C-alpha cells in the first residue's frame, strides 16, 4: 500500500507486524501516548485491520449489518501511520533489528511489536474434501462460507467449540440443518463454565442442532452424487453437503521462534510486553504474558485481550510503563442472545441469579466463598460490577442476598459485602 | 420537537436508566442528579443502552460488548463502537423529567 523505507531516517522507528485487533490497538495507543517517531504497520492480509467476531455471526447471517472495520481507512494517514497491507514478514533478524518481507524488501526498526495472532488449526483428514470444507479465521474465509451456506443445506460442523457453535447458530438462522461432531464428551472443552455449556447445549438442541459427542473421525470423502461422507472410528457415517471445522488455533509464532525469542505455548512476555529481547515486544492471541496479580503467564484468545493488551503494550513501548491486566472476559452471541464470561471458569460452586425474564440471568462462580468467575446471559449490565468483584476477590457473606436478582450488585460492591 | 413527559425524579434514581418507546427509541439516564438522553440503540449492534452501566465519569457502557459512550455528547469513546449516539435534550420542571423528541413521533 505504501512504500516505507524505515532505514533512511534518524527518527525512531517502531514497526508492528500483524494488522489484527492487537496490532491496530497498539499503533493507535502509540500515537495516543504522543510517540512522534515513525510507525509502520505490516499485515499479511490485504485489508486494513478488521474485527473477527462478526465473521461467524453477522457476516454470515446479515452481512449488511456487520461492522468489520476497526478504524476508518483515513485514520492511519491522519495519524501518520505508514501501512503495508498484503505484506508478509518472512524473516526477523533480532540482532540486526531487521525484517524481511516476502517481496524481499527490508526494514530496520528501533522497537518491534509482534502481533501475529493465530490461524485456524488444520485438520488434514478434512482438508482433502477440497471446496466442500471450510475453516473460519479471516474475512475471506467468512465470505467463502457465506456464499456456500444456503437454506436447506446439510452442514456438518466438526468441533464443538465456540466458533463451531456460533457457525451452527448462524447456519440454523439461514435455514440449514446442522450436525455438530465433537471428539470430547462435552462441548467447549476448554475455558467455559459448566453451567454455560449446559445452557448452550439445550439452546442449540431446541433450535434443531444435532450433537454427536465423543466421536473420533477417521474417514472423509466426497461421493459421486455430491454428498460429503465423514466416518467415525466406530463406523458410523455422517452425510452432509458442507463441512466447517473449528478445532482450535495454531499460533503464528514462527518468526519469534526463528529469531530465537523465548516461545512456549505462545511468545513469552513480561509485564511490559517485552519478549526475551527487550526491544522486541509482543501482544495478542500469540502471546503468553506475565500477570503480576496472579503470578502466572497467561494466554488468551479473546477480543478483549487483543484489544487491551495491544493498547497497553503499544503504550508501554512509548512510556515504559507496565501493562495492567484486566480480569479475563469474553462474549459470544448466539441466536440473538449475548453470553459473557469473566474470570476463572473453575469454580466449585455456581450461584444463580435468575431474573425470571426470559434468558436474562447471571451466575457467579465461587471458590471458598470468593467470587472468582461469572457468566451473564442477556444481562451484561451486571458484568461491570462483577468484574470489580472478581478483581477484588469479593468474599460472599450472604448467599441469599447475592442470589436475589433485585439486589443491585453495584451497591454490594460499593459497600464491600 | 415535542416535549415528552417521562417520569418523576423519584422514579429515576442516580445510576438509573429508562427506555422510551419513541422512534427512534431513547435512553434516559440519571448520572448523579443530571439527566441525559441518548439514542437507545447502540451504534455497534442491537444492544439497548438503557440496559447499560453508568460509570462515575459520566459515560455509559454498552451491556453487550462494553463500548463506552459519553452521556453528555453521545461520543463513542471506546471500541468496538466507532459511531456516536444521537443526543436529545432533557428538562426538569419541579419533579417532572421531560425529553425533547423529534416531531412526528409520539
Ligand atoms: C470467527 C471468529 C469469531 C470470534 N468471535 C469472538 C467473540 O465473539 N468474542 C471474543 O472475545 N473473541 C472472538 N474471537 C477471537 C478474537 O477475534 C481474537 O482473539 C483476536 O482477533 C486476536 O487478535 P490478534 O490481533 O492477536 O490476532 P489476529 O486477529 O489473528 O491478527 C493477526 C494478524 O497478523 C497477521 N500476520 C501473522 N503473521 C504475519 C507475518 N509474518 N507478517 C505479516 N502479518 C502477519 C495475520 O495475517 C493476521 O491478520 C473470534 C475469532 C474468530 C476467528
Ligand atoms: S452492541 Fe454495543 S458495543 Fe457491541
Coordinates of C-alpha atoms and ligand atoms in Angstrom, one line a residue:
Chain A
X1 CA 0.0 0.0 0.0
X2 CA 2.7 2.4 0.9
X3 CA 6.4 2.1 0.4
X4 CA 8.0 2.9 3.7
X5 CA 11.8 2.9 4.0
X6 CA 12.3 2.5 7.7
X7 CA 16.1 2.7 7.4
X8 CA 16.7 6.1 5.8
X9 CA 15.6 8.5 8.6
X10 CA 17.0 9.1 12.0
X11 CA 13.8 9.5 14.0
X12 CA 12.9 6.3 16.0
X13 CA 11.0 3.7 14.0
X14 CA 8.5 1.4 15.6
X15 CA 7.3 -1.5 13.5
X16 CA 4.2 -3.6 14.2
X17 CA 3.9 -7.0 12.4
X18 CA 0.3 -8.2 12.2
X19 CA -2.6 -6.0 11.3
X20 CA -5.3 -7.6 13.5
X21 CA -7.0 -6.3 16.6
X22 CA -3.9 -6.2 18.7
X23 CA -1.8 -4.5 16.1
X24 CA -4.4 -1.9 15.4
X25 CA -4.9 -1.1 19.1
X26 CA -1.1 -0.9 19.5
X27 CA -0.5 1.7 16.8
X28 CA -3.4 3.8 18.0
X29 CA -2.1 3.7 21.6
X30 CA 1.4 4.7 20.4
X31 CA 0.1 7.9 18.9
X32 CA -2.2 8.5 21.9
X33 CA 0.9 8.3 24.1
X34 CA 2.4 11.1 21.9
X35 CA 5.0 9.0 20.1
X36 CA 6.3 11.2 17.4
X37 CA 8.6 8.8 15.6
X38 CA 7.7 6.7 12.6
X39 CA 5.2 3.9 12.9
X40 CA 4.9 1.2 10.3
X41 CA 2.1 -1.4 10.4
X42 CA 2.7 -4.5 8.3
X43 CA -0.1 -7.0 7.8
X44 CA -0.2 -10.2 5.7
X45 CA -3.9 -9.8 4.9
X46 CA -4.8 -7.4 2.1
X47 CA -7.1 -5.3 4.3
X48 CA -6.8 -2.7 6.9
X49 CA -7.3 -4.2 10.4
X50 CA -10.8 -5.6 10.9
X51 CA -12.8 -7.3 13.6
X52 CA -13.0 -11.1 13.6
X53 CA -16.0 -11.7 16.0
X54 CA -18.6 -10.8 13.3
X55 CA -17.1 -13.3 10.9
X56 CA -19.0 -16.2 12.4
X57 CA -22.1 -14.2 13.3
X58 CA -23.5 -11.1 11.4
X59 CA -21.2 -11.7 8.4
X60 CA -22.9 -15.0 7.7
X61 CA -26.5 -14.0 8.6
X62 CA -26.9 -10.3 7.7
X63 CA -23.7 -9.1 6.2
X64 CA -25.1 -5.6 5.7
X65 CA -25.2 -5.2 9.5
X66 CA -21.7 -6.4 10.1
X67 CA -19.3 -3.8 11.4
X68 CA -15.9 -5.1 10.5
X69 CA -13.7 -2.0 10.2
X70 CA -11.7 -1.2 13.3
X71 CA -10.6 2.3 12.3
X72 CA -11.8 4.1 9.2
X73 CA -9.3 4.0 6.3
X74 CA -8.4 7.7 6.7
X75 CA -7.4 7.1 10.4
X76 CA -4.0 5.7 9.6
X77 CA -3.0 8.6 7.3
X78 CA -4.4 11.1 9.7
X79 CA -2.2 9.7 12.5
X80 CA 0.8 9.4 10.2
X81 CA 0.9 5.6 10.5
X82 CA 2.5 4.0 7.5
X83 CA 0.7 0.9 6.4
X84 CA 1.7 -2.1 4.3
X85 CA -1.2 -4.5 4.0
X86 CA -0.8 -7.7 2.0
X87 CA 2.9 -8.0 3.0
X88 CA 4.1 -11.0 4.9
X89 CA 7.2 -10.7 7.1
X90 CA 9.3 -13.8 6.4
X91 CA 12.5 -13.1 8.4
X92 CA 13.3 -11.4 11.6
X93 CA 17.0 -10.8 12.4
X94 CA 16.8 -9.7 16.0
X95 CA 20.5 -8.8 16.4
X96 CA 20.5 -6.5 13.3
X97 CA 16.9 -5.2 14.1
X98 CA 15.9 -6.1 10.5
X99 CA 12.8 -7.5 9.0
X100 CA 12.5 -9.0 5.5
X101 CA 9.2 -9.2 3.6
X102 CA 8.2 -12.0 1.2
X103 CA 8.8 -9.5 -1.6
X104 CA 12.5 -9.2 -0.4
X105 CA 12.0 -5.7 0.9
X106 CA 13.8 -5.0 4.2
X107 CA 13.1 -2.7 7.1
X108 CA 15.0 -1.9 10.2
X109 CA 13.4 -0.9 13.5
X110 CA 14.3 0.6 16.8
X111 CA 11.4 -1.3 18.5
X112 CA 9.3 -4.1 17.1
X113 CA 5.9 -5.4 18.2
X114 CA 4.9 -8.9 17.1
X115 CA 1.1 -9.1 16.9
X116 CA 0.9 -12.1 14.6
X117 CA -2.1 -13.8 16.2
X118 CA -3.1 -17.2 15.2
X119 CA -4.6 -19.2 12.3
X120 CA -7.2 -22.0 12.3
X121 CA -5.6 -25.3 13.2
X122 CA -5.5 -27.5 10.1
X123 CA -7.3 -30.9 10.0
X124 CA -5.6 -32.7 7.1
X125 CA -8.2 -35.5 7.1
X126 CA -10.9 -33.0 6.3
X127 CA -8.8 -30.7 4.1
X128 CA -8.8 -33.3 1.4
X129 CA -12.5 -32.5 0.9
X130 CA -11.4 -29.5 -1.1
X131 CA -14.1 -27.0 -1.9
X132 CA -16.6 -28.7 0.4
X133 CA -14.6 -27.9 3.6
X134 CA -14.3 -24.6 5.4
X135 CA -12.5 -23.0 8.3
X136 CA -13.1 -19.6 9.7
X137 CA -10.4 -17.1 10.7
X138 CA -10.4 -14.4 8.0
X139 CA -12.7 -12.2 6.1
X140 CA -12.1 -14.3 3.0
X141 CA -13.0 -17.5 4.9
X142 CA -16.2 -15.9 6.0
X143 CA -17.2 -14.7 2.6
X144 CA -16.5 -18.1 1.1
X145 CA -18.6 -19.8 3.7
X146 CA -21.4 -17.4 3.4
X147 CA -21.8 -18.0 -0.4
X148 CA -21.9 -21.7 0.2
X149 CA -24.4 -21.8 3.1
X150 CA -27.8 -21.9 1.5
X151 CA -31.2 -22.7 3.0
X152 CA -31.8 -26.5 3.3
X153 CA -28.1 -27.3 3.0
X154 CA -26.8 -30.0 5.4
X155 CA -23.9 -28.7 7.4
X156 CA -21.5 -30.9 9.3
X157 CA -19.7 -28.8 11.9
X158 CA -16.6 -30.6 13.3
X159 CA -15.5 -29.2 16.6
X160 CA -18.0 -28.1 19.3
X161 CA -16.0 -25.1 20.5
X162 CA -17.3 -21.5 20.4
X163 CA -16.6 -20.9 16.7
X164 CA -18.3 -24.2 15.8
X165 CA -21.4 -23.3 17.9
X166 CA -21.5 -19.8 16.5
X167 CA -21.4 -21.2 13.0
X168 CA -24.1 -23.7 13.9
X169 CA -26.3 -20.9 15.2
X170 CA -25.8 -18.8 12.1
X171 CA -26.4 -21.7 9.8
X172 CA -29.7 -22.5 11.6
X173 CA -30.7 -18.9 11.1
X174 CA -30.0 -19.3 7.4
X175 CA -32.2 -22.4 7.2
X176 CA -29.5 -25.1 7.1
X177 CA -29.7 -28.4 9.0
X178 CA -26.8 -28.8 11.3
X179 CA -24.9 -31.6 13.0
X180 CA -22.1 -30.8 15.3
X181 CA -19.5 -33.6 15.7
X182 CA -17.2 -33.3 18.7
X183 CA -14.4 -35.6 19.8
X184 CA -14.7 -34.9 23.5
X185 CA -17.7 -35.9 25.7
X186 CA -18.7 -32.3 26.2
X187 CA -18.9 -29.1 24.2
X188 CA -16.4 -26.3 24.6
X189 CA -13.9 -28.4 26.4
X190 CA -11.7 -25.5 27.5
X191 CA -12.3 -22.3 29.3
X192 CA -16.1 -22.4 29.6
X193 CA -18.0 -22.7 32.8
X194 CA -20.1 -25.9 33.1
X195 CA -23.5 -24.2 33.6
X196 CA -23.0 -22.2 30.4
X197 CA -22.1 -25.3 28.5
X198 CA -25.4 -26.9 29.6
X199 CA -27.4 -23.8 28.7
X200 CA -25.8 -23.6 25.2
X201 CA -26.3 -27.3 24.5
X202 CA -30.0 -27.1 25.4
X203 CA -30.5 -23.9 23.4
X204 CA -28.9 -25.5 20.3
X205 CA -30.9 -28.7 20.6
X206 CA -34.1 -26.6 20.9
X207 CA -33.2 -24.9 17.7
X208 CA -32.7 -28.2 15.9
X209 CA -29.0 -28.8 16.1
X210 CA -28.0 -32.5 16.4
X211 CA -25.0 -33.2 18.6
X212 CA -22.7 -36.1 18.2
X213 CA -20.3 -36.1 21.1
X214 CA -17.4 -38.4 21.8
X215 CA -16.9 -39.1 18.1
X216 CA -13.5 -39.5 16.6
X217 CA -13.4 -39.3 12.8
X218 CA -11.2 -41.5 10.7
X219 CA -12.5 -41.1 7.2
X220 CA -13.7 -38.3 4.9
X221 CA -14.7 -38.4 1.3
X222 CA -16.9 -36.9 -1.4
X223 CA -19.2 -39.4 -3.1
X224 CA -20.3 -39.4 -6.7
X225 CA -23.7 -37.9 -6.0
X226 CA -22.0 -34.9 -4.4
X227 CA -22.5 -35.8 -0.8
X228 CA -19.8 -35.5 1.7
X229 CA -19.3 -38.5 3.9
X230 CA -17.5 -38.5 7.2
X231 CA -16.9 -41.7 9.0
X232 CA -16.4 -42.3 12.7
X233 CA -14.0 -44.8 14.2
X234 CA -16.9 -47.0 15.1
X235 CA -18.0 -47.0 11.5
X236 CA -20.9 -44.6 11.8
X237 CA -21.4 -42.3 8.8
X238 CA -22.3 -38.6 8.7
X239 CA -23.6 -37.3 5.5
X240 CA -23.8 -33.7 4.5
X241 CA -23.2 -31.0 1.8
X242 CA -20.6 -28.9 3.6
X243 CA -18.1 -29.3 6.4
X244 CA -17.0 -26.5 8.6
X245 CA -14.3 -27.3 11.2
X246 CA -13.1 -25.3 14.2
X247 CA -10.7 -27.4 16.2
X248 CA -8.7 -24.6 17.8
X249 CA -5.8 -22.5 16.6
X250 CA -2.1 -22.7 15.7
X251 CA -0.2 -19.6 16.9
X252 CA 1.7 -17.6 14.4
X253 CA 5.0 -17.8 16.4
X254 CA 7.3 -18.9 13.6
X255 CA 9.0 -15.5 13.3
X256 CA 9.6 -15.3 17.0
X257 CA 11.0 -18.9 17.1
X258 CA 13.3 -18.3 14.2
X259 CA 14.6 -15.1 15.8
X260 CA 15.5 -17.1 18.9
X261 CA 12.9 -15.5 21.2
X262 CA 11.5 -17.5 24.1
X263 CA 8.4 -19.2 22.9
X264 CA 6.5 -21.7 25.0
X265 CA 2.8 -22.1 24.2
X266 CA 2.9 -18.5 23.0
X267 CA 5.6 -15.8 22.8
X268 CA 6.5 -15.3 26.4
X269 CA 6.5 -11.6 27.5
X270 CA 6.9 -9.8 30.8
X271 CA 4.5 -7.3 32.3
X272 CA 5.8 -4.6 29.9
X273 CA 5.0 -6.8 26.9
X274 CA 8.8 -7.4 26.3
X275 CA 10.0 -10.7 24.8
X276 CA 13.3 -12.2 25.8
X277 CA 14.8 -9.4 23.6
X278 CA 13.8 -6.2 25.3
X279 CA 13.4 -4.1 22.2
X280 CA 11.0 -6.7 20.7
X281 CA 7.5 -6.7 22.2
X282 CA 4.5 -8.9 21.5
X283 CA 0.7 -8.8 22.1
X284 CA -2.5 -10.6 21.3
X285 CA -3.5 -14.2 20.7
X286 CA 0.1 -15.3 20.1
X287 CA 1.3 -14.2 23.5
X288 CA 1.7 -15.5 27.0
X289 CA 2.0 -12.5 29.3
X290 CA 3.2 -12.4 32.9
X291 CA 0.5 -11.3 35.2
X292 CA 1.9 -10.0 38.5
X293 CA -1.5 -10.2 40.2
X294 CA -1.9 -14.0 39.5
X295 CA 1.8 -14.7 39.3
X296 CA 1.3 -16.7 36.2
X297 CA 1.9 -16.4 32.5
X298 CA -1.4 -16.3 30.8
X299 CA -2.5 -16.6 27.2
X300 CA -6.0 -15.6 25.9
X301 CA -7.7 -15.9 22.6
X302 CA -10.3 -13.2 23.1
X303 CA -11.1 -9.9 21.5
X304 CA -10.9 -8.0 24.8
X305 CA -7.4 -9.3 25.5
X306 CA -6.1 -8.5 22.0
X307 CA -7.6 -5.0 22.3
X308 CA -6.5 -4.1 25.8
X309 CA -3.1 -5.9 25.7
X310 CA -2.4 -4.4 22.2
X311 CA -3.1 -1.0 23.6
X312 CA -1.2 -1.5 26.8
X313 CA 1.9 -2.8 25.1
X314 CA 1.8 -0.1 22.4
X315 CA 1.7 2.5 25.2
X316 CA 4.4 0.7 27.2
X317 CA 6.7 0.8 24.2
X318 CA 6.5 4.6 24.3
X319 CA 6.2 5.4 28.0
X320 CA 8.0 2.4 29.6
X321 CA 5.1 1.9 32.0
X322 CA 4.0 -1.7 32.9
X323 CA 0.7 -3.0 31.4
X324 CA -2.1 -3.5 33.8
X325 CA -4.1 -6.7 33.2
X326 CA -7.9 -6.7 33.3
X327 CA -10.0 -9.6 34.6
X328 CA -10.2 -12.0 31.6
X329 CA -13.5 -11.5 29.8
X330 CA -15.2 -12.6 26.5
X331 CA -18.6 -12.8 24.9
X332 CA -20.3 -15.0 22.4
X333 CA -23.5 -14.1 20.6
X334 CA -25.8 -16.9 19.5
X335 CA -29.4 -17.0 18.4
X336 CA -29.8 -13.3 19.4
X337 CA -28.6 -13.9 22.9
X338 CA -25.5 -12.4 24.4
X339 CA -23.4 -14.6 26.7
X340 CA -20.5 -13.1 28.6
X341 CA -17.9 -14.9 30.7
X342 CA -15.4 -13.3 33.1
X343 CA -12.6 -14.6 35.4
X344 CA -12.0 -18.2 36.1
X345 CA -14.3 -21.0 34.9
X346 CA -13.1 -23.4 37.5
X347 CA -15.5 -22.6 40.3
X348 CA -16.5 -25.2 42.9
X349 CA -20.0 -23.7 43.1
X350 CA -22.2 -21.6 40.9
X351 CA -24.7 -19.2 42.4
X352 CA -27.6 -18.3 40.2
X353 CA -29.3 -15.0 39.9
X354 CA -32.4 -15.8 37.8
X355 CA -34.4 -12.7 36.9
X356 CA -37.4 -14.7 35.7
X357 CA -37.4 -12.6 32.5
X358 CA -36.6 -15.0 29.6
X359 CA -33.0 -15.9 29.4
X360 CA -31.8 -13.0 31.4
X361 CA -29.6 -14.3 34.2
X362 CA -26.3 -14.2 36.0
X363 CA -24.2 -17.0 37.5
X364 CA -21.4 -16.3 40.0
X365 CA -18.6 -18.8 40.3
X366 CA -17.3 -19.2 43.9
X367 CA -14.2 -20.9 45.4
X368 CA -14.1 -20.8 49.2
X369 CA -16.9 -18.1 49.2
X370 CA -14.8 -15.9 47.0
X371 CA -16.2 -14.7 43.6
X372 CA -13.7 -15.9 41.0
X373 CA -15.8 -16.0 37.8
X374 CA -19.1 -15.2 36.3
X375 CA -21.5 -15.8 33.4
X376 CA -24.1 -13.3 32.3
X377 CA -26.8 -14.1 29.7
X378 CA -28.5 -11.0 28.2
X379 CA -27.5 -9.3 31.4
X380 CA -24.3 -7.6 30.5
X381 CA -25.0 -4.7 32.9
X382 CA -24.1 -6.9 35.8
X383 CA -20.8 -7.9 34.3
X384 CA -19.3 -4.5 35.1
X385 CA -19.7 -4.7 38.9
X386 CA -18.9 -8.4 38.8
X387 CA -15.5 -7.8 37.1
X388 CA -14.7 -5.5 40.0
X389 CA -15.8 -8.2 42.5
X390 CA -13.5 -10.7 40.8
X391 CA -10.6 -8.3 40.7
X392 CA -11.1 -7.5 44.4
X393 CA -11.7 -11.2 45.4
X394 CA -15.1 -10.3 46.8
X395 CA -16.0 -12.5 49.7
X396 CA -19.6 -13.7 49.9
X397 CA -21.1 -13.5 53.4
X398 CA -24.8 -13.6 52.5
X399 CA -25.6 -16.0 49.7
X400 CA -29.4 -15.3 49.7
X401 CA -28.6 -11.6 49.2
X402 CA -26.3 -12.2 46.3
X403 CA -28.8 -14.6 44.7
X404 CA -31.6 -12.1 44.8
X405 CA -31.7 -10.5 41.3
X406 CA -33.4 -7.4 42.7
X407 CA -30.2 -6.6 44.7
X408 CA -28.0 -4.1 42.9
X409 CA -24.6 -5.7 42.6
X410 CA -23.0 -2.3 42.2
X411 CA -24.2 -1.3 45.7
X412 CA -22.9 -4.6 47.1
X413 CA -19.5 -3.9 45.6
X414 CA -19.5 -0.4 46.9
X415 CA -20.2 -1.4 50.5
X416 CA -17.9 -4.4 50.1
X417 CA -20.1 -7.2 51.1
Chain B
X1 CA -39.7 18.9 18.6
X2 CA -42.1 17.6 21.2
X3 CA -41.7 17.9 24.9
X4 CA -42.4 14.4 26.2
X5 CA -43.1 13.8 29.9
X6 CA -41.1 10.7 31.1
X7 CA -41.5 10.3 34.9
X8 CA -40.8 12.0 38.2
X9 CA -37.3 12.4 39.5
X10 CA -38.1 10.0 42.3
X11 CA -38.8 7.3 39.6
X12 CA -35.3 7.6 38.2
X13 CA -32.7 7.5 40.9
X14 CA -29.0 8.2 40.3
X15 CA -27.4 5.4 38.3
X16 CA -30.8 4.5 36.9
X17 CA -31.9 4.4 33.2
X18 CA -35.1 4.2 31.4
X19 CA -36.0 3.3 27.8
X20 CA -38.5 5.4 26.0
X21 CA -40.5 3.7 23.3
X22 CA -40.2 6.6 20.9
X23 CA -38.9 6.2 17.3
X24 CA -36.0 6.1 17.4
X25 CA -36.1 4.7 21.0
X26 CA -34.4 6.9 23.5
X27 CA -32.5 6.0 26.7
X28 CA -32.7 8.4 29.6
X29 CA -30.0 8.3 32.3
X30 CA -29.6 9.8 35.7
X31 CA -25.9 10.5 36.5
X32 CA -25.6 12.0 40.0
X33 CA -28.8 14.0 39.5
X34 CA -28.1 15.1 36.0
X35 CA -30.3 13.7 33.3
X36 CA -29.1 12.8 29.8
X37 CA -30.9 11.3 26.9
X38 CA -29.2 9.3 24.1
X39 CA -30.4 7.1 21.3
X40 CA -31.2 3.8 22.9
X41 CA -29.8 1.5 20.2
X42 CA -26.0 1.0 20.5
X43 CA -24.3 2.1 17.2
X44 CA -22.3 -1.1 17.3
X45 CA -25.2 -3.6 17.3
X46 CA -28.5 -4.3 18.8
X47 CA -28.0 -3.5 22.4
X48 CA -30.4 -1.3 24.4
X49 CA -28.2 1.4 26.0
X50 CA -30.8 1.7 28.8
X51 CA -29.5 -1.7 29.9
X52 CA -26.0 -0.2 30.1
X53 CA -23.9 0.6 33.1
X54 CA -23.5 4.2 34.1
X55 CA -19.9 5.0 35.1
X56 CA -18.8 7.6 37.6
X57 CA -17.0 9.5 34.8
X58 CA -20.3 10.4 33.1
X59 CA -20.1 7.6 30.5
X60 CA -22.3 4.6 29.8
X61 CA -21.0 1.2 29.0
X62 CA -22.9 -0.9 26.4
X63 CA -24.2 -4.1 28.0
X64 CA -23.3 -6.3 25.1
X65 CA -19.6 -5.6 24.0
X66 CA -18.7 -2.8 26.5
X67 CA -18.2 0.2 24.2
X68 CA -18.3 3.4 26.2
X69 CA -20.2 6.5 25.2
X70 CA -20.2 10.0 26.7
X71 CA -23.5 10.7 28.3
X72 CA -23.2 14.4 27.6
X73 CA -22.2 14.3 23.9
X74 CA -23.0 10.7 22.8
X75 CA -19.5 10.4 21.6
X76 CA -18.2 6.8 21.1
X77 CA -15.2 6.7 23.4
X78 CA -14.0 3.1 23.2
X79 CA -14.0 0.3 20.8
X80 CA -15.7 -1.7 19.4
X81 CA -18.1 1.2 18.7
X82 CA -16.9 4.0 16.4
X83 CA -20.1 5.8 15.6
X84 CA -21.5 8.3 18.1
X85 CA -25.0 8.1 19.6
X86 CA -27.5 10.8 18.9
X87 CA -28.3 13.1 21.9
X88 CA -31.6 14.6 23.0
X89 CA -32.4 17.5 25.3
X90 CA -33.8 16.9 28.7
X91 CA -35.6 19.3 31.1
X92 CA -36.6 19.0 34.8
X93 CA -39.6 21.1 35.9
X94 CA -40.4 20.7 39.6
X95 CA -40.1 16.9 40.0
X96 CA -41.1 16.1 36.4
X97 CA -38.5 15.0 33.8
X98 CA -39.1 15.7 30.1
X99 CA -37.2 14.8 27.0
X100 CA -37.4 16.7 23.7
X101 CA -38.1 14.2 20.9
X102 CA -38.1 14.9 17.2
X103 CA -41.6 15.6 16.0
X104 CA -43.6 13.1 14.1
X105 CA -43.1 10.7 17.0
X106 CA -45.3 10.2 19.9
Ligands
LIG1 C1 -14.6 -16.3 13.7 C2 -14.1 -15.8 14.9 C3 -15.0 -15.3 15.9 C4 -14.6 -14.7 17.1 N1 -15.5 -14.3 18.0 C5 -15.1 -13.8 19.2 C6 -16.1 -13.3 20.1 O1 -17.3 -13.4 19.9 N2 -15.6 -12.8 21.3 C7 -14.3 -12.7 21.6 O2 -13.9 -12.3 22.7 N3 -13.3 -13.2 20.7 C8 -13.7 -13.7 19.5 N4 -12.8 -14.1 18.6 C9 -11.4 -14.0 18.9 C10 -10.7 -12.7 18.6 O3 -11.2 -12.3 17.3 C11 -9.2 -12.9 18.6 O4 -8.8 -13.1 19.9 C12 -8.5 -11.6 18.1 O5 -8.8 -11.4 16.7 C13 -7.0 -11.8 18.2 O6 -6.3 -10.6 17.7 P1 -4.8 -10.6 17.3 O7 -4.5 -9.3 16.7 O8 -4.0 -11.1 18.4 O9 -4.6 -11.7 16.2 P2 -5.2 -11.9 14.7 O10 -6.6 -11.3 14.7 O11 -5.0 -13.3 14.4 O12 -4.3 -11.0 13.8 C14 -3.0 -11.3 13.4 C15 -2.7 -10.7 12.1 O13 -1.3 -10.8 11.8 C16 -1.1 -11.3 10.5 N5 0.2 -11.9 10.5 C17 0.6 -13.1 11.1 N6 1.9 -13.4 10.8 C18 2.3 -12.3 10.0 C19 3.6 -12.1 9.3 N7 4.7 -12.9 9.5 N8 3.7 -10.9 8.6 C20 2.6 -10.1 8.4 N9 1.4 -10.3 9.0 C21 1.3 -11.4 9.8 C22 -2.2 -12.2 10.3 O14 -2.4 -12.4 8.9 C23 -3.4 -11.5 10.9 O15 -4.0 -10.6 10.1 C24 -13.2 -14.7 17.4 C25 -12.3 -15.1 16.4 C26 -12.7 -15.7 15.2 C27 -11.7 -16.2 14.2
LIG2 S1 -23.6 -3.8 20.7 FE1 -22.8 -2.1 21.9 S2 -20.7 -2.5 21.8 FE2 -21.5 -4.0 20.5

